[in-house]
PDB file of C-alpha atoms in Angstrom:
ATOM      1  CA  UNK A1361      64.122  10.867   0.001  1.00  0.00           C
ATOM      2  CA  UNK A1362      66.360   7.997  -0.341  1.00  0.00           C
ATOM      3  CA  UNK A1363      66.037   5.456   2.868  1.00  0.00           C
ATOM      4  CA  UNK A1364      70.233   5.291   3.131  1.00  0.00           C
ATOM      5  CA  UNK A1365      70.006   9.413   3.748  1.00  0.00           C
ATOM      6  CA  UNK A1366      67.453   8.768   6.367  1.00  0.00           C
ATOM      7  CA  UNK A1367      68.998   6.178   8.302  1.00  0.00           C
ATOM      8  CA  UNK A1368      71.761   8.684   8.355  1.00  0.00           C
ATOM      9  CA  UNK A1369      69.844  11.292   9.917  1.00  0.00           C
ATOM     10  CA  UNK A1370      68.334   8.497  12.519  1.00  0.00           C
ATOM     11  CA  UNK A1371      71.814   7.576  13.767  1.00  0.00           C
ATOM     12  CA  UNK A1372      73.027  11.281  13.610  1.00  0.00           C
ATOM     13  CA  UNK A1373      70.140  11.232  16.259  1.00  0.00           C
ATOM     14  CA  UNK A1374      71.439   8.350  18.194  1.00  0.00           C
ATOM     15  CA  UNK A1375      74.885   9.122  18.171  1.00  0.00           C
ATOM     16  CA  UNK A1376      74.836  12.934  18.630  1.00  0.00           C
ATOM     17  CA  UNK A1377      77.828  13.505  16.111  1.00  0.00           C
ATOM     18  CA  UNK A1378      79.176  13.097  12.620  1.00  0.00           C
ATOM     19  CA  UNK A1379      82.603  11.100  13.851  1.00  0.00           C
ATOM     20  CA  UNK A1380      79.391   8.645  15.943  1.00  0.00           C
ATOM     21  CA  UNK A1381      77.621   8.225  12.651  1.00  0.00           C
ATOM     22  CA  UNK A1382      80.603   7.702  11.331  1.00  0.00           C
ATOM     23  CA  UNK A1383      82.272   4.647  13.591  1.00  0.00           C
ATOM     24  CA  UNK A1384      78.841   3.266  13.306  1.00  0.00           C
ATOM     25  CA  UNK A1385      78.382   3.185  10.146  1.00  0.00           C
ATOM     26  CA  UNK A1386      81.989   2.363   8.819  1.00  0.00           C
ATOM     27  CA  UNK A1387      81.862   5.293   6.514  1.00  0.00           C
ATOM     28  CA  UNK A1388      83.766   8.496   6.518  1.00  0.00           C
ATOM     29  CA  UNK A1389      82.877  12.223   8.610  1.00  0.00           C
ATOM     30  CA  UNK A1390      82.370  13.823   5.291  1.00  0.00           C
ATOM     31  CA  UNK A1391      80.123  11.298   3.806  1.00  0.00           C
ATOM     32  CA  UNK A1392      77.954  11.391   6.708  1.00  0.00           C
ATOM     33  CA  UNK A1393      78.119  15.775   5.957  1.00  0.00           C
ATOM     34  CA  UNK A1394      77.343  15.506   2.528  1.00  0.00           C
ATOM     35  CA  UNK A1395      74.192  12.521   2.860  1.00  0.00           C
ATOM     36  CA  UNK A1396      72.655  15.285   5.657  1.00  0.00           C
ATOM     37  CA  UNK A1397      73.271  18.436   3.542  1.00  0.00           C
ATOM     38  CA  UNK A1398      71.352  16.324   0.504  1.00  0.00           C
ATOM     39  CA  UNK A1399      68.518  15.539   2.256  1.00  0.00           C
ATOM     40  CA  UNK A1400      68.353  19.133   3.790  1.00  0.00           C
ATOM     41  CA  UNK A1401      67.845  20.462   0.509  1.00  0.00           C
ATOM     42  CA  UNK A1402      65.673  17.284  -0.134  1.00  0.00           C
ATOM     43  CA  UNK A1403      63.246  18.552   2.353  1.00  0.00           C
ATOM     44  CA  UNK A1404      63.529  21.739   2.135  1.00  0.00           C
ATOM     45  CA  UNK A1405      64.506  22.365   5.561  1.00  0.00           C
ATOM     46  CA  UNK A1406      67.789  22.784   7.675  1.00  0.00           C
ATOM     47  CA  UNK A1407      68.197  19.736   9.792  1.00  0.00           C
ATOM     48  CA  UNK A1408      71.381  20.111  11.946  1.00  0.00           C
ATOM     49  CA  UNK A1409      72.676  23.033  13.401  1.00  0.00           C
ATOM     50  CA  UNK A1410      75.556  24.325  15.478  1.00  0.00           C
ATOM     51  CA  UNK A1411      76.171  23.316  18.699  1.00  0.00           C
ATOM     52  CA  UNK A1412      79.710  24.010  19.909  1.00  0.00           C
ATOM     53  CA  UNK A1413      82.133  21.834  18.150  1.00  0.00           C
ATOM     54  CA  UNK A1414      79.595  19.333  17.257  1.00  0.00           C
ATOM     55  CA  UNK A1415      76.295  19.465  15.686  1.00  0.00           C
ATOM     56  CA  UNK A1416      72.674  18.886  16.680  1.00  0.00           C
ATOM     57  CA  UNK A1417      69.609  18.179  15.206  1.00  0.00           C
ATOM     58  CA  UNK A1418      66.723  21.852  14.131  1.00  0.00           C
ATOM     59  CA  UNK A1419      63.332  20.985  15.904  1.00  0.00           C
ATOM     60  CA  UNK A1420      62.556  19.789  11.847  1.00  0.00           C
ATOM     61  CA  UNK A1421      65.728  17.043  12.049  1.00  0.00           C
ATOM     62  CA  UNK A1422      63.911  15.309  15.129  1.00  0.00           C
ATOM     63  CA  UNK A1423      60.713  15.635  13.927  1.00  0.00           C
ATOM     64  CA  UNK A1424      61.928  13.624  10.658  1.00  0.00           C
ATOM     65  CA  UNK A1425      64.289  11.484  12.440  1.00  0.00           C
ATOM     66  CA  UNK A1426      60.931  10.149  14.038  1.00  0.00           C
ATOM     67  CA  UNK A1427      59.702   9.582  10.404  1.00  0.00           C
ATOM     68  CA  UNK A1428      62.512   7.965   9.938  1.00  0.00           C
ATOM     69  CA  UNK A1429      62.299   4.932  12.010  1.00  0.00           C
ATOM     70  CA  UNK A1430      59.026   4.700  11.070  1.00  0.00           C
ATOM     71  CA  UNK A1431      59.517   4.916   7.372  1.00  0.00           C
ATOM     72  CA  UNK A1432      62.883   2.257   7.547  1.00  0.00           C
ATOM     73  CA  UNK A1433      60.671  -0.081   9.942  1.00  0.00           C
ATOM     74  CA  UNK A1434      58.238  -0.582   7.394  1.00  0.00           C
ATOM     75  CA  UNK A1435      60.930  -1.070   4.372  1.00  0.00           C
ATOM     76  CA  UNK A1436      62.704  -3.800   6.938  1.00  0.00           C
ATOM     77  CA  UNK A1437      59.344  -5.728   7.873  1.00  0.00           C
ATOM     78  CA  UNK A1438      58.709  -5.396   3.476  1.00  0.00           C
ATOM     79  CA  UNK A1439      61.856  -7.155   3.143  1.00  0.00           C
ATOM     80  CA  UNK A1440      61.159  -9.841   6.077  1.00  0.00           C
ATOM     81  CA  UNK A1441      58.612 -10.502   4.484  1.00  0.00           C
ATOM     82  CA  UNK A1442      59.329 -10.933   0.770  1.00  0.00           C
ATOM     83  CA  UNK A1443      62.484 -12.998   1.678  1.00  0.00           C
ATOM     84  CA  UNK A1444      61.695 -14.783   5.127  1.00  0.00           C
ATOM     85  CA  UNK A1445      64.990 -15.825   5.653  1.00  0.00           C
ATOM     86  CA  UNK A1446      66.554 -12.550   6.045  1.00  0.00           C
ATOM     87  CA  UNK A1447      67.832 -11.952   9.653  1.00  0.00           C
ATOM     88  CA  UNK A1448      67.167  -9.034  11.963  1.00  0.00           C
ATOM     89  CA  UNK A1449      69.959  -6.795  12.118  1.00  0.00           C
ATOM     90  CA  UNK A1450      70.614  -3.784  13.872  1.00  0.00           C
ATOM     91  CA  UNK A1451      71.346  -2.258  17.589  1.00  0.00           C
ATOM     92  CA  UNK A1452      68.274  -1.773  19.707  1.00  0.00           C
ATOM     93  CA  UNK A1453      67.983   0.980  22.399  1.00  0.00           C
ATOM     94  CA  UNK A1454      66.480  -0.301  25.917  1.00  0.00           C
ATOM     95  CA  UNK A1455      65.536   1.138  28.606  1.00  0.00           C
ATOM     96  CA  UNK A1456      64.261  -1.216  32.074  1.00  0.00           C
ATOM     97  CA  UNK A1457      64.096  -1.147  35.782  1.00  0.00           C
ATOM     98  CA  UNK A1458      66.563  -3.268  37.649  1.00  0.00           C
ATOM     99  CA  UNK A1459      64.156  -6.530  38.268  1.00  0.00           C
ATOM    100  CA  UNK A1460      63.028  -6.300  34.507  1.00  0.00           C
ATOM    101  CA  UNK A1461      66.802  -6.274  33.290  1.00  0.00           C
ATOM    102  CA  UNK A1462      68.105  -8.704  35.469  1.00  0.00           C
ATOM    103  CA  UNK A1463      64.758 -11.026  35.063  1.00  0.00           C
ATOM    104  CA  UNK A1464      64.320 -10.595  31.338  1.00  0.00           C
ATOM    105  CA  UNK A1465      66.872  -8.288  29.212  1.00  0.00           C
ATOM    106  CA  UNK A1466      69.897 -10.268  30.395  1.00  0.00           C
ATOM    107  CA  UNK A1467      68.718 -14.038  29.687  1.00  0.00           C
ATOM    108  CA  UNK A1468      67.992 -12.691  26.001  1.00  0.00           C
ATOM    109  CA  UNK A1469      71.367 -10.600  25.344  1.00  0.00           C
ATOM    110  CA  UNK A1470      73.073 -14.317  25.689  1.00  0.00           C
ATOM    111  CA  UNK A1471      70.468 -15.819  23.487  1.00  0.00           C
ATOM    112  CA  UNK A1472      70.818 -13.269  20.636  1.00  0.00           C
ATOM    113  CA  UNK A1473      74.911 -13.620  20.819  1.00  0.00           C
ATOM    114  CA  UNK A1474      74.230 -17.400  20.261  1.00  0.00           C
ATOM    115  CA  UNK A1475      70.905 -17.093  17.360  1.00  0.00           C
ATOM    116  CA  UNK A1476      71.123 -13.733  15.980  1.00  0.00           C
ATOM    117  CA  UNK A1477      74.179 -12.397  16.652  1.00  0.00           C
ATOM    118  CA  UNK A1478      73.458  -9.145  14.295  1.00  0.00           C
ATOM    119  CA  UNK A1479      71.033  -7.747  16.867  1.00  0.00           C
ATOM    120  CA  UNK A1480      72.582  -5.894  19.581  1.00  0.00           C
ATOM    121  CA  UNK A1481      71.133  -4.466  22.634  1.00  0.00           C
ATOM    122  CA  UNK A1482      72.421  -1.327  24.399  1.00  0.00           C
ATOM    123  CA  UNK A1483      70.923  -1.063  27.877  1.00  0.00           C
ATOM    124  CA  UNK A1484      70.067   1.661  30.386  1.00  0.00           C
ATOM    125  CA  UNK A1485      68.619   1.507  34.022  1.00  0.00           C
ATOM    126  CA  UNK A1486      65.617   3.902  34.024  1.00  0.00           C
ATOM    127  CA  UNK A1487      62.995   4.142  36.187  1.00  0.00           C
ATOM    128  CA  UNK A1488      59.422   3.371  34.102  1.00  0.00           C
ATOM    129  CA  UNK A1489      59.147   7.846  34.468  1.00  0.00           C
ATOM    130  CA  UNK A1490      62.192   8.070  32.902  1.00  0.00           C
ATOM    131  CA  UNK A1491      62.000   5.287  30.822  1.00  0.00           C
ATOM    132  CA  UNK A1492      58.577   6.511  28.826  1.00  0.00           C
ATOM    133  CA  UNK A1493      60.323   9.958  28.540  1.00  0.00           C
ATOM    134  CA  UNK A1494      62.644   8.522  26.941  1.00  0.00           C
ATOM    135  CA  UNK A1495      61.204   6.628  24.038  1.00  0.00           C
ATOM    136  CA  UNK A1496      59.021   9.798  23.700  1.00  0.00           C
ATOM    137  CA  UNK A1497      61.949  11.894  23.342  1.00  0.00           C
ATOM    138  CA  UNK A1498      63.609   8.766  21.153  1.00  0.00           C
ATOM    139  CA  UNK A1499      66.135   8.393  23.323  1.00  0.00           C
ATOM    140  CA  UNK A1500      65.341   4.939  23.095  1.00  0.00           C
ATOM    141  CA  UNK A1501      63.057   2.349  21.137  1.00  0.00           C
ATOM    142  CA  UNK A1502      61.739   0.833  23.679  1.00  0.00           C
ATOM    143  CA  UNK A1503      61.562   0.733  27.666  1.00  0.00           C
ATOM    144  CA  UNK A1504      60.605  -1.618  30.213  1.00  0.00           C
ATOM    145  CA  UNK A1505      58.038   0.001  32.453  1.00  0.00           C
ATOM    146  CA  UNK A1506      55.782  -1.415  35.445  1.00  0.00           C
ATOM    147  CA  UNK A1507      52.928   0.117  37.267  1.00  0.00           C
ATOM    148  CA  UNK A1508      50.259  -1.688  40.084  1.00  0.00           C
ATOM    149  CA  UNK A1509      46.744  -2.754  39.896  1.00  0.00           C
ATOM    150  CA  UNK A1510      45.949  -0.171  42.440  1.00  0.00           C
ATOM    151  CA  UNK A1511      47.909   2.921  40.902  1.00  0.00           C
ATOM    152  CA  UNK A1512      47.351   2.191  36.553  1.00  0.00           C
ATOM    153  CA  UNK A1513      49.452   4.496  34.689  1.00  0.00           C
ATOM    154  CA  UNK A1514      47.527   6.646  32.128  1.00  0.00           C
ATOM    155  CA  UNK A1515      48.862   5.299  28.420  1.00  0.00           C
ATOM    156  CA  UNK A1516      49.944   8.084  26.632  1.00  0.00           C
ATOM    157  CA  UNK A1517      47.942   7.528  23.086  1.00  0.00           C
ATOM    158  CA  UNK A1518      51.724   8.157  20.854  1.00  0.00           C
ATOM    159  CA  UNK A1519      52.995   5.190  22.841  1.00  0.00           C
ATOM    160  CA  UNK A1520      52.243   1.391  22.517  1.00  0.00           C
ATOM    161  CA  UNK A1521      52.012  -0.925  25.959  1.00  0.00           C
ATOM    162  CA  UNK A1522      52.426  -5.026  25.469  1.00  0.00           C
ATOM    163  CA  UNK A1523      51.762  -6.148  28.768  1.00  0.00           C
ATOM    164  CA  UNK A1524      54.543  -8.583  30.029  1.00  0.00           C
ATOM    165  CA  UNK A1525      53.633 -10.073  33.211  1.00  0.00           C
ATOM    166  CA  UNK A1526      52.366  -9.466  36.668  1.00  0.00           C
ATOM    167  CA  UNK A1527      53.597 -10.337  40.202  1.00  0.00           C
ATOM    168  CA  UNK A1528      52.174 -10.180  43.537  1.00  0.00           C
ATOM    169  CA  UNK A1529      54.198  -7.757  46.117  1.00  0.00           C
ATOM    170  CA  UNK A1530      53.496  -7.684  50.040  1.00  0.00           C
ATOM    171  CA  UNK A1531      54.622  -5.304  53.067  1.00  0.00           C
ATOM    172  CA  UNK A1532      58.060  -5.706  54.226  1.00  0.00           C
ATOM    173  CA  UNK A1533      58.111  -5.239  57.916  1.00  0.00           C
ATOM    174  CA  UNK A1534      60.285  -6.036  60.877  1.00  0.00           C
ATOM    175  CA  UNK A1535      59.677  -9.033  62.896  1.00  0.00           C
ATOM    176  CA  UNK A1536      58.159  -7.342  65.876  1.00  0.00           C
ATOM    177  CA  UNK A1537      55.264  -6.486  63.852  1.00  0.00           C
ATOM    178  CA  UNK A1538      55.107 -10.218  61.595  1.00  0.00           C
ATOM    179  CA  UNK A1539      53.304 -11.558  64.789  1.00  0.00           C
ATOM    180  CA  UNK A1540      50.649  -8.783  65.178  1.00  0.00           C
ATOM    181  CA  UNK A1541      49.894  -8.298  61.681  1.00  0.00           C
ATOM    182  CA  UNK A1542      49.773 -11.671  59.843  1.00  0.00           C
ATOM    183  CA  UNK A1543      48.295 -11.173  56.581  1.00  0.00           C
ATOM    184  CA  UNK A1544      46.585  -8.125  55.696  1.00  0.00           C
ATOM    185  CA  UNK A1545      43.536  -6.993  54.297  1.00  0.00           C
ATOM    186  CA  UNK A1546      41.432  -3.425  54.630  1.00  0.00           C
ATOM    187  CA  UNK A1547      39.952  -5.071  57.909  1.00  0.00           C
ATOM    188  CA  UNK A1548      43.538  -5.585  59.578  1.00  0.00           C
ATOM    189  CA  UNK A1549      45.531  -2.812  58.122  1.00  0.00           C
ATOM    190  CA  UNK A1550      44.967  -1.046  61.478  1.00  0.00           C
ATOM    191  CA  UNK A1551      47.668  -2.791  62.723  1.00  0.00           C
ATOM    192  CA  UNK A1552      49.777  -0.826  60.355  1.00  0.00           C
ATOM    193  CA  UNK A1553      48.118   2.432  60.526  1.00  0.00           C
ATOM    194  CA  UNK A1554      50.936   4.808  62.657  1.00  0.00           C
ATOM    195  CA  UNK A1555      53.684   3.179  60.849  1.00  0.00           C
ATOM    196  CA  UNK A1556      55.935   5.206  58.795  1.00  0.00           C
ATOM    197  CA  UNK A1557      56.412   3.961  55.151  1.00  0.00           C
ATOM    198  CA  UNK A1558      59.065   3.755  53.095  1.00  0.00           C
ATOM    199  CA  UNK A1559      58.289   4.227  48.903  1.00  0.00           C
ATOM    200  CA  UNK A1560      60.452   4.693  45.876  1.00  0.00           C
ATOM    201  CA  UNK A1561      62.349   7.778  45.515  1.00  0.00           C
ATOM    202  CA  UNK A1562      62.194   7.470  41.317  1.00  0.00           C
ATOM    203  CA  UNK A1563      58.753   6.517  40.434  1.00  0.00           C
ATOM    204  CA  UNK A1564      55.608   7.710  42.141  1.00  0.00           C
ATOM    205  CA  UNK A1565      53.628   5.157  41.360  1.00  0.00           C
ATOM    206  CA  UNK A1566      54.790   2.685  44.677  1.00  0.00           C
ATOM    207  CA  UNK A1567      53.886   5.821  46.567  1.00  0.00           C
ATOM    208  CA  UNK A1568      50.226   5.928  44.945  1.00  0.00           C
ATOM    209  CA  UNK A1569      50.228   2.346  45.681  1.00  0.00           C
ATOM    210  CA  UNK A1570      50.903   2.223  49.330  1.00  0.00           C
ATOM    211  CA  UNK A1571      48.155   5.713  49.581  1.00  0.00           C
ATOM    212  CA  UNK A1572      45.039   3.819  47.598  1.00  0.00           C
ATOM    213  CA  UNK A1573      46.113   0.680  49.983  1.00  0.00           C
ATOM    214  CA  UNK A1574      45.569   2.750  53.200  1.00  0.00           C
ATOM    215  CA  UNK A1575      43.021   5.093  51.456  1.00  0.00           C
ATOM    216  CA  UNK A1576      40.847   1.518  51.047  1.00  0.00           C
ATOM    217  CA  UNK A1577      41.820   0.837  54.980  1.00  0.00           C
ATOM    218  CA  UNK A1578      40.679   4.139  56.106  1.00  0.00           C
ATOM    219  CA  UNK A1579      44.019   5.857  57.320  1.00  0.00           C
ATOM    220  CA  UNK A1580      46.393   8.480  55.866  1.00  0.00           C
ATOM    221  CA  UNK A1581      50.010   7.140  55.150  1.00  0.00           C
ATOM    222  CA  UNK A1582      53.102   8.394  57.123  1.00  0.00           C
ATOM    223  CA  UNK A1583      55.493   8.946  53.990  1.00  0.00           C
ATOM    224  CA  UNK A1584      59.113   8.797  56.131  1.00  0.00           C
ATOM    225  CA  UNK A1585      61.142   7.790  53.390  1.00  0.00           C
ATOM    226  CA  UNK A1586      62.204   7.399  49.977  1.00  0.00           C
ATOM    227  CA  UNK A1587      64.904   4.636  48.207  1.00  0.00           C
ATOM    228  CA  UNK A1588      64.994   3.414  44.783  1.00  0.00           C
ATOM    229  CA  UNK A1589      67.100   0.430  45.219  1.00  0.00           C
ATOM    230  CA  UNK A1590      65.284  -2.990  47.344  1.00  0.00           C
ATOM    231  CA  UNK A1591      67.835  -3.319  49.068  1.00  0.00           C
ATOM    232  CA  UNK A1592      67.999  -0.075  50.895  1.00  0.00           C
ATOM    233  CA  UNK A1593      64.519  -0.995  51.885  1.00  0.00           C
ATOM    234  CA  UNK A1594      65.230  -3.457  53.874  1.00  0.00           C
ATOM    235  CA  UNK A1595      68.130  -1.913  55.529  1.00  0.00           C
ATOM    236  CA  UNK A1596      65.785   0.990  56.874  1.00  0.00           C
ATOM    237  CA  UNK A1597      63.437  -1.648  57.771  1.00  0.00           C
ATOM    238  CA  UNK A1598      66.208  -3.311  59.918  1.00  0.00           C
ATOM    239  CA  UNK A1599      67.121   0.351  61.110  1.00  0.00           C
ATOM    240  CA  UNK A1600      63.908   0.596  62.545  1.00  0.00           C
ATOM    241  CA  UNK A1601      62.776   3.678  60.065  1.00  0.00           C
ATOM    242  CA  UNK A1602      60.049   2.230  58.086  1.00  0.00           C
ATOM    243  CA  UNK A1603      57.230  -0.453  56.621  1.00  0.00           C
ATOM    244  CA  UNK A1604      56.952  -0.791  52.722  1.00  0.00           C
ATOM    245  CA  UNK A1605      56.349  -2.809  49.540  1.00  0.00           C
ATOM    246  CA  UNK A1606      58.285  -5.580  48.456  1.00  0.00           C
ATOM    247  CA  UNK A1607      57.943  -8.565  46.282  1.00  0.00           C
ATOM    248  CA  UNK A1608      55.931 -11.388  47.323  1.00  0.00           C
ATOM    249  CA  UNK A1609      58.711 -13.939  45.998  1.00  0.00           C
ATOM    250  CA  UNK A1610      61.665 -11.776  47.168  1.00  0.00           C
ATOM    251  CA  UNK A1611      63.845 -13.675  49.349  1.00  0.00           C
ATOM    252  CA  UNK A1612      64.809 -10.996  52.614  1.00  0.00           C
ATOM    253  CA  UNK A1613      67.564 -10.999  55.274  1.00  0.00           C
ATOM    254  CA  UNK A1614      66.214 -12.206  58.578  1.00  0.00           C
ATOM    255  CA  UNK A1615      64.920  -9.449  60.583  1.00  0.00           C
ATOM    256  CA  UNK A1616      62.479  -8.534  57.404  1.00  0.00           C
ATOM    257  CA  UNK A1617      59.386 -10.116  57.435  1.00  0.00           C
ATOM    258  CA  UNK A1618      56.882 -10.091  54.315  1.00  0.00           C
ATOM    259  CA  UNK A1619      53.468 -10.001  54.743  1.00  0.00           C
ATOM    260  CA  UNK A1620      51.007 -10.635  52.459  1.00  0.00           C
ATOM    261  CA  UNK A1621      48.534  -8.672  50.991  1.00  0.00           C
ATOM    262  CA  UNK A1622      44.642 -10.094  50.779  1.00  0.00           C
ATOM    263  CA  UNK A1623      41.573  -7.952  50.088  1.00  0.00           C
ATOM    264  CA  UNK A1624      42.953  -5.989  48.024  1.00  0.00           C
ATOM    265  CA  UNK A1625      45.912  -7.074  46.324  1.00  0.00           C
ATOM    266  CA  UNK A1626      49.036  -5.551  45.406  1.00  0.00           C
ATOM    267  CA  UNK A1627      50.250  -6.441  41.718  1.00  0.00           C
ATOM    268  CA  UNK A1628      53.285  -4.947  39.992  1.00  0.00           C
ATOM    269  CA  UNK A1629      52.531  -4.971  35.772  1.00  0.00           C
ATOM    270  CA  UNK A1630      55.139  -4.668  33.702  1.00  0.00           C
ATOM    271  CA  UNK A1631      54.920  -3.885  30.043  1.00  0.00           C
ATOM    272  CA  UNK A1632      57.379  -3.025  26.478  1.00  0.00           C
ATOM    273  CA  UNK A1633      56.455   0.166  25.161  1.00  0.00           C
ATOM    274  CA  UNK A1634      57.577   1.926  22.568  1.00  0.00           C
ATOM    275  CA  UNK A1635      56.435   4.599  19.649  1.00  0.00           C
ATOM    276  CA  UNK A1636      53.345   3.406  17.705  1.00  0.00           C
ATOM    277  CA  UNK A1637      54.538   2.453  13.988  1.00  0.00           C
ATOM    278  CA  UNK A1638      58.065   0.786  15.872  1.00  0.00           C
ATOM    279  CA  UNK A1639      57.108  -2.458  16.700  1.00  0.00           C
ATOM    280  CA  UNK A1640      57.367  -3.788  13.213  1.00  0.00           C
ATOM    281  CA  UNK A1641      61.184  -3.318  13.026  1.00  0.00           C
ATOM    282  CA  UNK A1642      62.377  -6.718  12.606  1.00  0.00           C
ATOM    283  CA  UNK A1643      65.085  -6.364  15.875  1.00  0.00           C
ATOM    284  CA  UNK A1644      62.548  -4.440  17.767  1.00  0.00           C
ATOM    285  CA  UNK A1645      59.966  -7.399  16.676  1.00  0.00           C
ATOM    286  CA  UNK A1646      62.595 -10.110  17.707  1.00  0.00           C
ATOM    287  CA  UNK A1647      63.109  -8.764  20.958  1.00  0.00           C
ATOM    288  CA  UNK A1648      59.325  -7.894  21.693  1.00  0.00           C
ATOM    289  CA  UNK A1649      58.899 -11.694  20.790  1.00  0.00           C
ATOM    290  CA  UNK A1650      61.290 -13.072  22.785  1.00  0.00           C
ATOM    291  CA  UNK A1651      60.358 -10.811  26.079  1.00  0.00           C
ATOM    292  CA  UNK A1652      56.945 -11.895  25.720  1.00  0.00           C
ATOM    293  CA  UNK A1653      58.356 -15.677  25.825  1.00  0.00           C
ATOM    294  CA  UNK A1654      60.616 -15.118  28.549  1.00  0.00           C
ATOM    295  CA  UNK A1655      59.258 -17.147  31.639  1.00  0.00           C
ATOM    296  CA  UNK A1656      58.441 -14.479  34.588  1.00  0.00           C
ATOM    297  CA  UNK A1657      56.115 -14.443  37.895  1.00  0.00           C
ATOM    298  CA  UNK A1658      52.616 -14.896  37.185  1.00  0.00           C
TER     299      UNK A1658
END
């Protein structure tokens, strides 16, 4: 199997279509046709099929297309090495929640315009559920993910985690309860016990969070609500509808009050994960690199 066939089949993956490939590549439709149709009888197997107008990959095309970037990582990180001067080139799929983008993803798309300017990113806002789903579907190659200290996400053994950083997070309340409460602990969390809660609507772990956290204080949560973005948070906090988990270092409208959080503590972990055998792609390996430099809470 020639490498050029297989990056083919990779972006036919990516893109979805020939015409994709195509614009990608700077090639024509029926170059991109005839590459496939050699490798299909390369291998043996068919690899696209039907699907309406367009075309999609046979259960065999993904599997290889997974081969794929694992076969043309290795031949990229050969060639980085034999000539160290090469640059990384290439567009890089990722995947983040909204703090991890804003915090990390977008302070390194202006550095790489300015240092490597043949590595592009192409960005998506997905929940750390989502996100893993989609580099295990190869959807994308890699995904910004977080989880807490008191709910850890089971690592799926296909997948490698770097870990990235960790913040502390605290209990957004209103004000009429910042006097009574102070900072809390499993000793003081009583204070909190028949308030309703509000947790994240996209990932379950905040919810398993805020349950372990009363679990440890010896009452049973009263799950009112659910909102993915912070900011709707706070505005059912102001509405009177709900207590829940926000950043220690987030700066809230008055009205919101943030508590913190002693005995135990509440840490959000973020992490890079993508497919084991990825992480030597020279872009993939730049941008792992410069995430893991990228100044963040401790």
């Amino acid at each position: 199997m020639e490498t050029r066939r297989l990056e083919l089949l990779l972006e036919l993956s990516r893109q979805g279509s020939m015409r994709g490939v195509a614009d990608e590549l700077g090639i024509t439709t029926s170059t991109v046709s005839q590459q496939i149709a050699v490798l299909a009888r390369e291998v043996g197997v068919p690899l696209i099929e039907p699907d309406g107008r367009r075309v999609r990959l046979t259960p065999a095309g993904r599997r290889l297309a997974g081969h794929a970037m694992t076969i043309l990582a290795a031949v990229e990180a050969a060639r980085a090495d034999l000539d160290p001067t090469t640059e990384p080139a290439g567009t890089v799929r990722v995947s983040g929640f909204a703090t991890a983008i804003r915090r990390a993803l977008l302070p390194i798309v202006t550095q790489l315009a300015q240092t490597h300017p043949g590595v592009r990113l192409l960005i998506h806002e997905y929940e750390p559920v989502e996100g893993l789903a989609s580099v295990l579907a190869d959807e994308v190659d890699l995904a910004l993910t977080y989880d807490y200290n008191l709910a850890p996400r089971a690592q799926d053994p296909s997948l490698r985690f770097f870990p990235l950083w960790s913040a502390p997070w605290s209990i957004g309340v209103p004000e009429r309860l910042s006097q009574s409460a102070g900072p809390t602990s499993t000793m003081t969390m009583d204070v909190l016990a028949g308030e309703a809660w509000i947790v994240n609507s996209r990932n379950p772990a905040d919810e398993d969070a805020v349950r372990t956290l009363a679990s440890m204080a010896g009452f049973e949560p009263r799950i009112s609500h659910q909102a993915d973005s912070l900011e709707l948070v706070e505005d059912l906090i102001l509405a009177g509808q709900g207590i829940g988990l926000l950043p220690a270092d987030r700066r809230t409208r008055p009205g919101v009050t943030l508590l913190p959080l002693r005995d135990p503590e509440v840490r959000l972990r973020a992490y890079a994960v993508t497919r084991l055998g990825r992480a030597e792609w020279p872009p993939l390996a730049l941008l792992l690199h410069l995430l893991d430099s990228v100044k963040t809470p401790n």
